[in-house]
Short mmCIF file of C-alpha atoms in Angstrom, two decimals:
data_model
loop_
_atom_site.label_atom_id
_atom_site.label_comp_id
_atom_site.label_asym_id
_atom_site.label_seq_id
_atom_site.Cartn_x
_atom_site.Cartn_y
_atom_site.Cartn_z
CA MET A 39 -10.38 -53.74 -31.98
CA LYS A 40 -13.53 -55.62 -33.01
CA GLN A 41 -13.12 -58.04 -30.08
CA LEU A 42 -12.78 -55.12 -27.63
CA PHE A 43 -15.90 -53.46 -29.06
CA ILE A 44 -17.87 -56.70 -28.71
CA LEU A 45 -16.69 -57.11 -25.09
CA ILE A 46 -17.85 -53.59 -24.17
CA THR A 47 -21.21 -54.21 -25.83
CA LEU A 48 -21.54 -57.57 -24.06
CA LEU A 49 -20.95 -56.02 -20.63
CA ALA A 50 -23.64 -53.43 -21.31
CA TYR A 51 -26.12 -56.11 -22.33
CA VAL A 52 -25.45 -58.37 -19.36
CA SER A 53 -26.45 -55.65 -16.90
CA THR A 54 -29.81 -54.90 -18.52
CA ALA A 55 -31.10 -57.85 -20.52
CA SER A 56 -33.18 -59.32 -17.71
CA ALA A 57 -34.80 -56.03 -16.61
CA GLN A 58 -38.51 -55.48 -17.07
CA PHE A 59 -41.11 -52.77 -16.67
CA LYS A 60 -43.38 -52.46 -13.67
CA GLN A 61 -46.95 -53.36 -14.63
CA LEU A 62 -49.43 -50.92 -13.11
CA ALA A 63 -52.74 -52.34 -14.30
CA GLU A 64 -54.61 -54.26 -16.97
CA GLY A 65 -57.71 -53.17 -18.84
CA SER A 66 -60.05 -54.43 -21.53
CA ARG A 67 -59.42 -57.45 -23.69
CA ILE A 68 -60.23 -57.22 -27.40
CA GLY A 69 -60.62 -60.09 -29.81
CA GLY A 70 -58.72 -61.08 -32.90
CA GLY A 71 -59.04 -60.26 -36.56
CA LYS A 72 -58.40 -57.04 -38.40
CA GLY A 73 -59.54 -53.62 -37.30
CA GLN A 74 -58.29 -50.32 -35.94
CA ALA A 75 -57.46 -49.09 -32.47
CA GLY A 76 -55.91 -46.14 -30.64
CA ILE A 77 -54.81 -45.37 -27.07
CA PHE A 78 -54.55 -41.85 -25.65
CA LEU A 79 -53.16 -40.71 -22.27
CA LEU A 80 -54.93 -37.41 -21.57
CA SER A 81 -53.70 -34.40 -19.59
CA ASN A 82 -55.85 -35.25 -16.52
CA GLY A 83 -54.30 -38.72 -16.26
CA HIS A 84 -57.29 -40.48 -17.77
CA THR A 85 -56.97 -42.94 -20.66
CA ALA A 86 -59.11 -43.16 -23.79
CA PHE A 87 -59.18 -46.46 -25.66
CA VAL A 88 -60.77 -46.68 -29.12
CA TYR A 89 -61.09 -50.00 -30.92
CA GLU A 90 -63.04 -51.53 -33.76
CA LEU A 91 -65.56 -54.18 -32.83
CA SER A 92 -65.53 -57.60 -34.49
CA SER A 93 -67.05 -57.92 -37.94
CA ASP A 94 -70.46 -59.07 -36.67
CA LYS A 95 -70.74 -55.86 -34.61
CA LYS A 96 -69.56 -53.16 -36.97
CA GLY A 97 -68.33 -49.87 -35.58
CA PHE A 98 -65.94 -48.48 -33.00
CA GLN A 99 -66.13 -48.70 -29.23
CA LEU A 100 -64.86 -45.96 -26.90
CA GLU A 101 -63.73 -46.62 -23.32
CA PHE A 102 -62.48 -44.16 -20.70
CA TYR A 103 -60.35 -45.13 -17.68
CA ASN A 104 -59.64 -42.92 -14.65
CA THR A 105 -56.32 -42.36 -12.87
CA ALA A 106 -56.85 -45.59 -10.90
CA TYR A 107 -57.12 -47.44 -14.26
CA LYS A 108 -60.79 -48.22 -13.62
CA ARG A 109 -63.15 -48.11 -16.58
CA ILE A 110 -65.66 -45.28 -16.10
CA ALA A 111 -67.45 -45.20 -19.47
CA THR A 112 -68.10 -47.42 -22.49
CA LYS A 113 -70.04 -46.32 -25.55
CA PRO A 114 -70.10 -46.36 -29.35
CA LEU A 115 -67.57 -43.88 -30.73
CA LYS A 116 -69.89 -42.68 -33.46
CA PRO A 117 -72.77 -40.51 -32.15
CA ALA A 118 -76.30 -41.67 -32.85
CA ALA A 119 -76.86 -38.62 -35.07
CA LEU A 120 -74.23 -39.94 -37.50
CA SER A 121 -75.05 -43.62 -37.21
CA ASP A 122 -77.30 -43.75 -40.28
CA LYS A 123 -75.00 -41.63 -42.43
CA ASP A 124 -72.33 -42.75 -44.89
CA SER A 125 -69.42 -41.88 -42.61
CA GLU A 126 -65.81 -42.85 -42.04
CA LEU A 127 -63.62 -42.30 -38.99
CA MET A 128 -60.82 -39.90 -39.97
CA THR A 129 -58.78 -39.03 -36.85
CA CYS A 130 -58.69 -39.46 -33.08
CA ASN A 131 -56.49 -37.10 -31.10
CA LYS A 132 -56.08 -35.92 -27.53
CA LEU A 133 -56.63 -32.24 -26.82
CA GLY A 134 -55.89 -31.65 -23.15
CA ALA A 135 -58.41 -33.72 -21.20
CA ASP A 136 -60.69 -34.13 -24.23
CA LEU A 137 -60.73 -36.75 -26.96
CA LEU A 138 -61.27 -35.04 -30.31
CA VAL A 139 -62.63 -37.25 -33.10
CA THR A 140 -63.32 -36.39 -36.73
CA PHE A 141 -65.60 -38.22 -39.16
CA GLU A 142 -65.93 -37.72 -42.90
CA VAL A 143 -69.65 -37.87 -43.68
CA THR A 144 -71.03 -38.02 -47.23
CA LYS A 145 -74.48 -36.60 -47.95
CA ASN A 146 -75.79 -36.44 -51.53
CA ASP A 147 -72.26 -37.10 -52.85
CA THR A 148 -70.88 -34.13 -50.88
CA PRO A 149 -68.20 -34.89 -48.23
CA PHE A 150 -68.39 -33.08 -44.88
CA LEU A 151 -66.01 -33.16 -41.91
CA TYR A 152 -67.67 -33.51 -38.49
CA ARG A 153 -65.94 -32.84 -35.18
CA VAL A 154 -67.00 -34.83 -32.12
CA VAL A 155 -65.58 -34.03 -28.65
CA TYR A 156 -65.72 -36.33 -25.62
CA ASN A 157 -65.04 -35.27 -22.02
CA SER A 158 -62.80 -37.85 -20.34
CA GLU A 159 -64.08 -37.08 -16.82
CA THR A 160 -67.64 -38.11 -17.64
CA GLY A 161 -67.26 -39.94 -20.93
CA GLU A 162 -70.01 -37.75 -22.36
CA MET A 163 -70.04 -36.08 -25.77
CA THR A 164 -69.77 -32.30 -25.35
CA ASN A 165 -69.69 -31.13 -28.96
CA MET A 166 -70.66 -32.31 -32.44
CA GLU A 167 -70.37 -29.87 -35.31
CA LYS A 168 -69.65 -29.69 -39.03
CA ILE A 169 -66.26 -27.99 -39.51
CA GLY A 170 -65.39 -28.75 -43.14
CA GLU A 171 -66.96 -29.31 -46.54
CA ARG A 172 -65.73 -30.35 -49.97
CA GLY A 173 -67.54 -29.98 -53.27
CA LYS A 174 -68.93 -32.87 -55.26
CA GLU A 175 -66.40 -34.59 -57.48
CA PRO A 176 -67.09 -34.45 -61.24
CA LYS A 177 -67.60 -37.65 -63.20
CA ASN A 178 -64.11 -37.38 -64.69
CA ALA A 179 -62.41 -36.97 -61.28
CA ALA A 180 -60.50 -40.26 -61.42
CA ALA A 181 -59.14 -39.50 -64.89
CA ALA A 182 -58.21 -35.96 -63.84
CA ARG A 183 -56.17 -37.29 -60.91
CA LEU A 184 -54.51 -39.97 -63.01
CA PHE A 185 -53.77 -38.06 -66.19
CA GLY A 186 -54.35 -34.38 -65.43
CA ASN A 187 -52.04 -33.89 -62.43
CA VAL A 188 -55.00 -32.90 -60.24
CA PRO A 189 -54.27 -33.66 -56.55
CA SER A 190 -56.63 -35.89 -54.60
CA PRO A 191 -59.17 -33.99 -52.48
CA GLY A 192 -59.18 -34.56 -48.73
CA PHE A 193 -59.35 -33.25 -45.18
CA TYR A 194 -56.14 -32.79 -43.12
CA PHE A 195 -55.77 -32.21 -39.39
CA ASP A 196 -53.04 -31.10 -36.96
CA ILE A 197 -52.68 -29.98 -33.32
CA SER A 198 -50.21 -27.61 -31.63
CA PRO A 199 -47.51 -29.19 -29.41
CA ASP A 200 -49.20 -27.87 -26.24
CA GLU A 201 -52.64 -29.13 -27.37
CA LYS A 202 -54.13 -25.63 -27.15
CA PHE A 203 -54.94 -25.14 -30.85
CA TYR A 204 -55.78 -27.28 -33.85
CA ALA A 205 -56.40 -26.78 -37.54
CA VAL A 206 -58.17 -28.31 -40.52
CA ALA A 207 -56.98 -27.95 -44.10
CA THR A 208 -59.43 -28.89 -46.85
CA MET A 209 -58.08 -29.83 -50.29
CA ASN A 210 -60.88 -28.89 -52.70
CA SER A 211 -59.19 -30.00 -55.90
CA PHE A 212 -62.12 -29.52 -58.29
CA VAL A 213 -63.24 -26.02 -57.31
CA GLU A 214 -63.13 -23.71 -60.33
CA ASP A 215 -61.50 -20.80 -58.48
CA ARG A 216 -57.79 -21.63 -58.11
CA ASN A 217 -57.63 -19.32 -55.07
CA LYS A 218 -60.13 -21.48 -53.16
CA ARG A 219 -58.70 -24.96 -53.62
CA ILE A 220 -57.05 -25.09 -50.18
CA GLU A 221 -59.26 -23.91 -47.31
CA LEU A 222 -57.83 -23.32 -43.82
CA ALA A 223 -59.60 -23.20 -40.46
CA LEU A 224 -58.01 -22.66 -37.04
CA PHE A 225 -59.59 -23.53 -33.66
CA ASN A 226 -58.73 -23.03 -29.97
CA ASP A 227 -59.05 -25.60 -27.17
CA GLN A 228 -62.61 -24.42 -26.51
CA HIS A 229 -63.39 -25.60 -30.06
CA LYS A 230 -64.15 -22.10 -31.29
CA GLU A 231 -63.03 -21.15 -34.79
CA ILE A 232 -60.52 -18.30 -34.42
CA ALA A 233 -59.32 -17.89 -38.02
CA HIS A 234 -60.47 -18.88 -41.49
CA SER A 235 -58.92 -18.29 -44.90
CA PHE A 236 -58.04 -19.73 -48.29
CA PHE A 237 -54.52 -20.52 -49.46
CA LYS A 238 -54.43 -18.32 -52.54
CA SER A 239 -52.43 -19.18 -55.62
CA PRO A 240 -49.13 -17.25 -55.24
CA GLN A 241 -47.89 -14.45 -57.47
CA ASN A 242 -51.40 -13.06 -58.05
CA GLY A 243 -52.96 -16.35 -59.07
CA LYS A 244 -50.20 -17.37 -61.46
CA PHE A 245 -50.45 -21.11 -60.76
CA LYS A 246 -53.44 -23.23 -61.76
CA TYR A 247 -52.82 -26.19 -59.45
CA MET A 248 -52.39 -26.05 -55.68
CA ARG A 249 -51.28 -29.18 -53.85
CA TYR A 250 -51.34 -29.45 -50.04
CA GLU A 251 -48.06 -30.82 -48.60
CA ASP A 252 -48.12 -30.55 -44.79
CA MET A 253 -48.90 -28.19 -41.91
CA ALA A 254 -47.88 -27.26 -38.38
CA VAL A 255 -49.69 -25.33 -35.64
CA SER A 256 -47.65 -23.17 -33.25
CA THR A 257 -48.18 -22.69 -29.52
CA ALA A 258 -49.11 -19.07 -30.30
CA GLY A 259 -52.04 -20.34 -32.33
CA LYS A 260 -50.59 -19.66 -35.78
CA LEU A 261 -51.13 -22.11 -38.62
CA PHE A 262 -48.35 -22.73 -41.15
CA VAL A 263 -49.10 -24.70 -44.32
CA LEU A 264 -46.70 -25.88 -47.02
CA ALA A 265 -48.15 -26.25 -50.51
CA GLU A 266 -46.87 -26.80 -54.01
CA ALA A 267 -48.11 -24.46 -56.72
CA GLU A 268 -47.80 -25.80 -60.24
CA ASN A 269 -48.55 -25.17 -63.89
CA THR A 270 -48.42 -27.72 -66.68
CA ARG A 271 -47.42 -27.06 -70.27
CA SER A 272 -51.08 -26.62 -71.15
CA SER A 273 -51.81 -24.26 -68.25
CA GLY A 274 -49.24 -21.51 -68.61
CA GLY A 275 -45.92 -23.32 -68.99
CA LYS A 276 -44.47 -26.14 -66.92
CA GLU A 277 -43.14 -24.67 -63.67
CA SER A 278 -43.72 -25.05 -59.95
CA ASP A 279 -42.98 -23.43 -56.61
CA ILE A 280 -43.33 -24.39 -52.94
CA VAL A 281 -44.71 -21.67 -50.69
CA LEU A 282 -45.68 -21.25 -47.06
CA ALA A 283 -49.01 -19.85 -45.85
CA GLU A 284 -49.27 -18.27 -42.39
CA LEU A 285 -52.68 -17.82 -40.76
CA ALA A 286 -52.82 -15.95 -37.43
CA PRO A 287 -55.67 -15.97 -34.87
CA GLY A 288 -58.33 -13.40 -35.78
CA SER A 289 -57.24 -13.21 -39.40
CA ASP A 290 -59.31 -13.91 -42.51
CA GLU A 291 -56.42 -13.90 -44.97
CA ALA A 292 -53.29 -16.04 -44.97
CA ILE A 293 -49.91 -14.42 -45.59
CA ILE A 294 -47.88 -16.15 -48.32
CA HIS A 295 -44.11 -16.56 -47.89
CA GLY A 296 -42.07 -17.38 -50.98
CA LEU A 297 -39.23 -19.24 -49.16
CA GLU A 298 -36.72 -17.61 -51.51
CA GLY A 299 -33.70 -18.83 -49.53
CA TRP A 300 -34.56 -22.48 -50.13
CA LYS A 301 -32.24 -23.43 -52.96
CA ASN A 302 -33.28 -27.09 -53.20
CA LYS A 303 -37.05 -26.60 -53.23
CA GLU A 304 -37.46 -27.83 -56.82
CA GLU A 305 -35.70 -31.09 -55.96
CA GLN A 306 -37.72 -32.04 -52.85
CA TRP A 307 -40.42 -34.70 -53.09
CA ASN A 308 -41.35 -35.94 -49.63
CA GLY A 309 -41.04 -34.89 -46.00
CA VAL A 310 -42.56 -34.06 -42.61
CA PHE A 311 -43.18 -30.55 -41.26
CA HIS A 312 -43.06 -29.61 -37.55
CA TYR A 313 -43.00 -26.60 -35.22
CA ASN A 314 -40.39 -26.26 -32.45
CA PRO A 315 -42.00 -24.31 -29.58
CA VAL A 316 -38.72 -23.58 -27.78
CA THR A 317 -36.86 -22.05 -30.73
CA ASN A 318 -39.97 -20.74 -32.55
CA LYS A 319 -38.70 -22.42 -35.71
CA LEU A 320 -40.45 -24.45 -38.38
CA ILE A 321 -38.55 -27.57 -39.42
CA TYR A 322 -39.08 -29.48 -42.66
CA PHE A 323 -37.29 -32.85 -42.72
CA TYR A 324 -37.31 -33.92 -46.36
CA GLU A 325 -35.79 -35.93 -49.19
CA ARG A 326 -34.54 -34.35 -52.37
CA ALA A 327 -33.38 -35.73 -55.69
CA PHE A 328 -29.63 -36.05 -56.20
CA ARG A 329 -28.53 -37.68 -59.46
CA SER A 330 -29.79 -41.28 -59.34
CA ARG A 331 -30.11 -41.24 -55.54
CA SER A 332 -31.66 -39.03 -52.91
CA LYS A 333 -30.33 -36.89 -50.11
CA THR A 334 -31.96 -35.99 -46.81
CA CYS A 335 -32.07 -32.39 -45.62
CA LEU A 336 -33.36 -30.24 -42.78
CA LEU A 337 -34.94 -26.92 -43.72
CA THR A 338 -35.28 -24.38 -40.89
CA ILE A 339 -37.70 -21.45 -41.15
CA ASP A 340 -38.09 -18.59 -38.67
CA ALA A 341 -41.75 -18.73 -37.63
CA ALA A 342 -41.67 -15.03 -36.69
CA THR A 343 -40.70 -13.85 -40.19
CA GLY A 344 -41.42 -16.79 -42.50
CA LYS A 345 -37.86 -16.59 -43.83
CA VAL A 346 -35.57 -19.53 -44.51
CA GLU A 347 -32.65 -19.69 -42.07
CA SER A 348 -30.84 -22.82 -43.25
CA ASP A 349 -31.07 -25.89 -45.45
CA THR A 350 -28.73 -28.51 -43.99
CA LEU A 351 -27.70 -31.85 -45.46
CA ILE A 352 -28.10 -34.66 -42.89
CA ARG A 353 -25.12 -36.97 -43.21
CA VAL A 354 -25.18 -40.56 -41.95
CA ASP A 355 -22.34 -41.96 -44.08
CA GLY A 356 -19.92 -41.73 -41.13
CA LEU A 357 -21.88 -44.47 -39.36
CA GLU A 358 -21.26 -47.16 -41.97
CA PRO A 359 -17.55 -47.74 -41.12
CA LEU A 360 -18.51 -48.23 -37.46
CA TYR A 361 -21.30 -50.58 -38.48
CA GLN A 362 -18.94 -52.57 -40.71
CA GLU A 363 -16.36 -52.74 -37.93
CA HIS A 364 -18.89 -54.73 -35.94
CA PHE A 365 -20.75 -56.71 -38.62
CA GLY A 366 -18.10 -57.04 -41.34
CA ARG A 367 -17.21 -55.26 -44.57
CA LYS A 368 -20.13 -56.67 -46.53
CA ALA A 369 -22.61 -55.01 -44.19
CA HIS A 370 -24.08 -51.78 -45.54
CA LEU A 371 -26.60 -49.20 -44.36
CA LYS A 372 -29.12 -48.16 -47.01
CA LEU A 373 -31.14 -45.74 -44.95
CA SER A 374 -34.48 -44.06 -45.60
CA PRO A 375 -35.69 -41.06 -43.57
CA GLN A 376 -38.69 -41.83 -41.37
CA GLN A 377 -39.46 -39.33 -38.59
CA LEU A 378 -38.46 -36.13 -36.83
CA ARG A 379 -39.61 -35.88 -33.21
CA ILE A 380 -39.25 -32.65 -31.19
CA ARG A 381 -39.13 -32.72 -27.38
CA LYS A 382 -40.43 -30.17 -24.89
CA ASP A 383 -36.95 -28.68 -24.33
CA GLY A 384 -36.51 -28.03 -28.07
CA SER A 385 -34.09 -30.90 -28.63
CA TYR A 386 -35.08 -33.38 -31.33
CA THR A 387 -34.38 -36.79 -32.82
CA ILE A 388 -34.10 -37.70 -36.49
CA ILE A 389 -34.96 -41.32 -37.28
CA PHE A 390 -33.72 -43.34 -40.26
CA GLU A 391 -34.50 -46.94 -41.12
CA GLU A 392 -32.98 -49.32 -43.63
CA VAL A 393 -35.76 -50.39 -46.00
CA ILE A 394 -34.96 -53.14 -48.50
CA GLU A 395 -37.46 -53.73 -51.28
CA HIS A 396 -38.07 -57.22 -52.71
CA ARG A 397 -39.99 -57.65 -55.98
CA THR A 398 -41.10 -61.03 -57.27
CA THR A 399 -43.04 -62.04 -60.38
CA SER A 400 -44.84 -65.34 -60.79
CA LYS A 401 -47.37 -66.87 -63.17
CA ILE A 402 -50.60 -68.62 -62.29
CA GLY A 403 -52.07 -69.94 -65.52
CA SER A 404 -52.25 -67.01 -67.91
CA SER A 405 -52.06 -64.43 -65.12
CA THR A 406 -48.87 -62.66 -64.00
CA ILE A 407 -48.65 -61.90 -60.28
CA HIS A 408 -46.39 -59.08 -59.06
CA GLU A 409 -45.56 -58.98 -55.36
CA HIS A 410 -43.73 -56.27 -53.42
CA ASP A 411 -42.22 -57.27 -50.09
CA SER A 412 -40.17 -55.12 -47.71
CA GLU A 413 -37.52 -55.70 -45.07
CA LEU A 414 -37.37 -53.16 -42.26
CA CYS A 415 -33.86 -53.36 -40.89
CA GLU A 416 -31.50 -51.13 -38.87
CA LEU A 417 -32.87 -48.08 -37.11
CA VAL A 418 -30.53 -45.09 -36.85
CA MET A 419 -31.33 -42.42 -34.27
CA LEU A 420 -29.61 -39.00 -34.42
CA ASN A 421 -30.16 -36.80 -31.35
CA TYR A 422 -29.72 -33.01 -31.56
CA ASP A 423 -29.86 -30.31 -28.89
CA ASN A 424 -32.10 -27.27 -29.37
CA SER A 425 -29.31 -25.38 -31.12
CA GLY A 426 -29.14 -28.05 -33.83
CA LYS A 427 -25.88 -29.63 -32.64
CA LEU A 428 -25.60 -33.42 -32.90
CA SER A 429 -25.37 -34.79 -29.34
CA SER A 430 -25.55 -38.58 -29.79
CA ARG A 431 -26.27 -41.30 -32.33
CA TYR A 432 -27.37 -44.91 -32.12
CA ILE A 433 -27.85 -47.97 -34.34
CA LEU A 434 -30.49 -50.57 -33.48
CA PRO A 435 -30.08 -53.70 -35.63
CA LYS A 436 -33.24 -55.62 -36.54
CA LYS A 437 -34.62 -57.60 -39.45
CA HIS A 438 -38.41 -57.56 -39.97
CA TYR A 439 -39.83 -59.05 -43.18
CA LEU A 440 -43.20 -57.80 -44.49
CA TYR A 441 -45.08 -59.72 -47.18
CA ASN A 442 -47.05 -57.77 -49.80
CA ASP A 443 -46.17 -54.52 -48.10
CA MET A 444 -44.13 -51.90 -49.95
CA ARG A 445 -42.49 -49.30 -47.71
CA LEU A 446 -40.81 -46.03 -48.66
CA GLY A 447 -39.33 -43.08 -46.81
CA PHE A 448 -41.48 -41.56 -44.04
CA CYS A 449 -43.64 -44.71 -44.06
CA HIS A 450 -44.14 -44.51 -40.28
CA GLY A 451 -45.93 -41.20 -40.56
CA SER A 452 -45.76 -38.26 -38.18
CA ARG A 453 -49.22 -37.82 -36.71
CA PRO A 454 -50.58 -39.50 -33.58
CA GLY A 455 -53.97 -41.14 -33.76
CA ILE A 456 -55.65 -44.30 -34.93
CA SER A 457 -53.52 -47.17 -36.25
CA ARG A 458 -54.72 -50.28 -38.00
CA LEU A 459 -54.63 -53.58 -36.18
CA LYS A 460 -53.16 -56.42 -38.21
CA ASP A 461 -53.67 -60.17 -38.15
CA PHE A 462 -52.36 -61.95 -35.09
CA GLY A 463 -48.65 -62.58 -35.39
CA LYS A 464 -48.06 -59.56 -37.66
CA GLU A 465 -47.40 -56.95 -34.97
CA PHE A 466 -43.61 -57.24 -35.21
CA ASN A 467 -43.10 -54.56 -37.86
CA VAL A 468 -43.61 -51.48 -35.65
CA SER A 469 -40.96 -49.57 -33.71
CA LEU A 470 -42.24 -47.23 -31.00
CA PHE A 471 -40.13 -44.16 -30.17
CA ILE A 472 -40.49 -42.75 -26.64
CA ASN A 473 -40.00 -39.01 -27.19
CA SER A 474 -38.88 -38.21 -23.64
CA ILE A 475 -36.31 -35.70 -22.38
CA SER A 476 -35.09 -37.90 -19.52
CA ARG A 477 -35.95 -41.37 -20.84
CA PRO A 478 -35.70 -41.45 -24.66
CA ALA A 479 -36.05 -45.00 -25.94
CA VAL A 480 -37.11 -47.28 -28.77
CA LEU A 481 -39.35 -50.33 -28.33
CA PHE A 482 -39.89 -53.19 -30.77
CA ASN A 483 -40.55 -56.93 -30.91
CA ASP A 484 -37.58 -59.16 -31.66
CA ASP A 485 -36.29 -62.72 -31.47
CA PRO A 486 -34.37 -62.99 -28.16
CA GLU A 487 -31.60 -64.86 -30.01
CA ASN A 488 -30.76 -61.68 -31.90
CA GLU A 489 -29.34 -60.19 -28.72
CA GLU A 490 -26.52 -62.73 -28.86
CA ASN A 491 -26.19 -62.31 -32.63
CA ILE A 492 -25.63 -58.58 -32.21
CA LYS A 493 -23.05 -59.10 -29.48
CA LYS A 494 -21.05 -61.39 -31.75
CA GLY A 495 -21.54 -59.36 -34.93
CA LYS A 496 -23.44 -62.22 -36.57
CA LYS A 497 -26.29 -62.16 -39.07
CA LEU A 498 -29.65 -61.54 -37.42
CA ASN A 499 -32.61 -63.92 -37.50
CA THR A 500 -35.32 -62.61 -39.80
CA ILE A 501 -38.63 -61.89 -38.05
CA ARG A 502 -41.68 -62.92 -40.10
CA ASP A 503 -44.22 -63.20 -37.27
CA THR A 504 -44.32 -62.92 -33.47
CA ASP A 505 -44.23 -66.65 -32.71
CA ASN A 506 -40.69 -66.39 -31.30
CA CYS A 507 -40.71 -62.71 -30.35
CA ASP A 508 -40.64 -60.71 -27.13
CA ALA A 509 -41.15 -56.97 -26.70
CA PHE A 510 -37.88 -55.14 -25.94
CA TYR A 511 -36.92 -51.69 -24.69
CA PHE A 512 -33.75 -49.91 -25.92
CA PRO A 513 -32.82 -46.79 -23.87
CA LEU A 514 -31.14 -44.08 -25.94
CA LYS A 515 -28.70 -42.98 -23.26
CA GLY A 516 -24.95 -43.17 -22.90
CA THR A 517 -22.24 -43.61 -25.52
CA ASP A 518 -22.90 -47.18 -26.74
CA LEU A 519 -23.48 -47.09 -30.50
CA PHE A 520 -25.58 -50.26 -30.16
CA PRO A 521 -27.87 -49.63 -27.15
CA PRO A 522 -28.51 -52.48 -24.69
CA ARG A 523 -31.97 -54.00 -24.40
CA SER A 524 -34.43 -54.90 -21.65
CA TYR A 525 -37.54 -57.05 -21.69
CA ILE A 526 -40.71 -54.97 -21.51
CA PHE A 527 -42.67 -57.73 -19.77
CA ARG A 528 -40.45 -60.64 -18.75
CA LYS A 529 -38.30 -63.35 -20.22
CA GLY A 530 -40.14 -66.56 -21.01
CA THR A 531 -39.40 -69.66 -18.96
CA GLY A 532 -38.92 -71.80 -22.08
CA ARG A 533 -41.19 -74.10 -24.09
CA GLY A 534 -41.91 -71.32 -26.57
CA GLU A 535 -43.19 -68.83 -23.99
CA HIS A 536 -42.94 -65.28 -25.36
CA PHE A 537 -44.48 -61.89 -24.57
CA PRO A 538 -44.77 -59.58 -27.61
CA ALA A 539 -46.64 -56.27 -27.63
CA TYR A 540 -48.65 -54.37 -30.19
CA LEU A 541 -46.54 -51.21 -30.15
CA ASP A 542 -48.37 -49.41 -32.93
CA ILE A 543 -51.23 -48.98 -30.45
CA ALA A 544 -49.53 -47.13 -27.59
CA ASP A 545 -49.07 -43.80 -25.84
CA TYR A 546 -46.52 -42.46 -23.36
CA ASP A 547 -46.92 -39.79 -20.66
CA GLU A 548 -43.58 -38.31 -19.63
CA ALA A 549 -44.88 -36.59 -16.48
CA GLY A 550 -46.18 -39.85 -15.05
CA ASN A 551 -43.54 -42.00 -16.78
CA THR A 552 -46.38 -44.23 -17.95
CA LEU A 553 -46.68 -46.33 -21.09
CA VAL A 554 -49.99 -47.87 -22.15
CA THR A 555 -50.15 -50.43 -24.95
CA LEU A 556 -51.65 -53.77 -25.97
CA LYS A 557 -50.05 -57.10 -25.14
CA HIS A 558 -50.88 -60.62 -26.24
CA GLU A 559 -53.27 -62.16 -23.74
CA ASN A 560 -53.44 -65.44 -25.65
CA SER A 561 -53.60 -66.59 -29.25
CA LYS A 562 -57.02 -65.01 -29.76
CA SER A 563 -56.99 -61.73 -27.89
CA ARG A 564 -55.04 -58.66 -26.80
CA ARG A 565 -55.28 -56.80 -23.52
CA LEU A 566 -54.79 -53.16 -22.52
CA VAL A 567 -51.86 -52.77 -20.10
CA TRP A 568 -50.31 -49.81 -18.23
CA LEU A 569 -46.58 -49.93 -17.51
CA GLN A 570 -44.02 -47.77 -15.74
CA LEU A 571 -40.60 -47.38 -17.28
#
């Protein structure tokens, strides 16, 4: 049986391994070193490229490209009015044909959130405005966070799936009034505030501490925010609750939903929260405690009523026998939840990844050094239709080793925006999911030899840098449990020739079937490249 399975897999690989994408154009080259960058394909077909300049020229650069991939504007990302302020780039997001940027600016020890909007047709700034403010932190703030269970203050941002609305949540942890510790603001695509409220402590102010968890904005312009309300033994008795706030356009007070049908709410500790525009449901993909282990669940909430519809256990244990049939009995899948991605037709994909933690302790003289390394291994993709029925599942074997980098569940995050560039050769640890209805796929860098290792059910080569890596494309179509792969660029001609990509800096437009990312130009630079799948 194993030999037959390997033969079927081999035939699938033979037909696709040499394929490559069509390159449409190349853009700017950026230098080496550390920094941040982001790429955004906007609704008018234009591209925004944000990247951090080298250390001798501090700051971010913004470039716009038109539909012919010609650069039409280049300028500093930070407006001149903020250039002399103590400011930090928070988020970059696309909103239709605009690029929406937020900066946290500190004046007299008070943090403010500034919104800056750029028009991609002209490259000009069309709006700069203060949209959030936090109070000054007291002198004992660090101790309060560490020992007093006080959540860290911060600004949070999200956009509706159709890019027509967006919201800001402000965590004001040190405000005296417990009913004003989470502030909510909702905006339309004309950047006008259409609703504003506070997330009040539930049950008539019963809980002293409010902790922001996550939020989602609907296509009807409603904002939904999950928060944990908590008391300690010294503040009314140790107890907690998780509640949902709903803020509608035109409203100045958020409605609080108790989520009474959620039986496992006290056991949850981490997750991602999304809105499904087709079903009008809110989905919380989360981990919960279960004895000495954890379980992964999917909570579904009716956005029209705020009531819990279901809390479903996501089972992946049935995949391990199939995995062992191919790789042997000693092979195991120790999976951590990572992402939930919803498509425009309401179908969605749940993504797991095997994360293996390595801890080492060493002594240098009288000092003890503790190091935490991680291995990012098999990806498991579960595809569901918009009714919640499992339609397909896939395993993508890989073995990426990260030094001094501890990863946990949901470590890939759920929000688009700016990602940090790493040192050259360290781009291998990112897997890009193409969230397409017709062309769903996963992309990552890998050693080409691992293709043969997977066919034969052998142990994979561990990837520690990109020296021997190429960028590969794995279409999530068909019935093969282990999807075949294609080269994104092309297969090297030998003599160590390889073509990896920096897939953490990428965007995909389904309408135009266009992927834009960064590829290695040479050992000291990366270049912007547009591809067609």
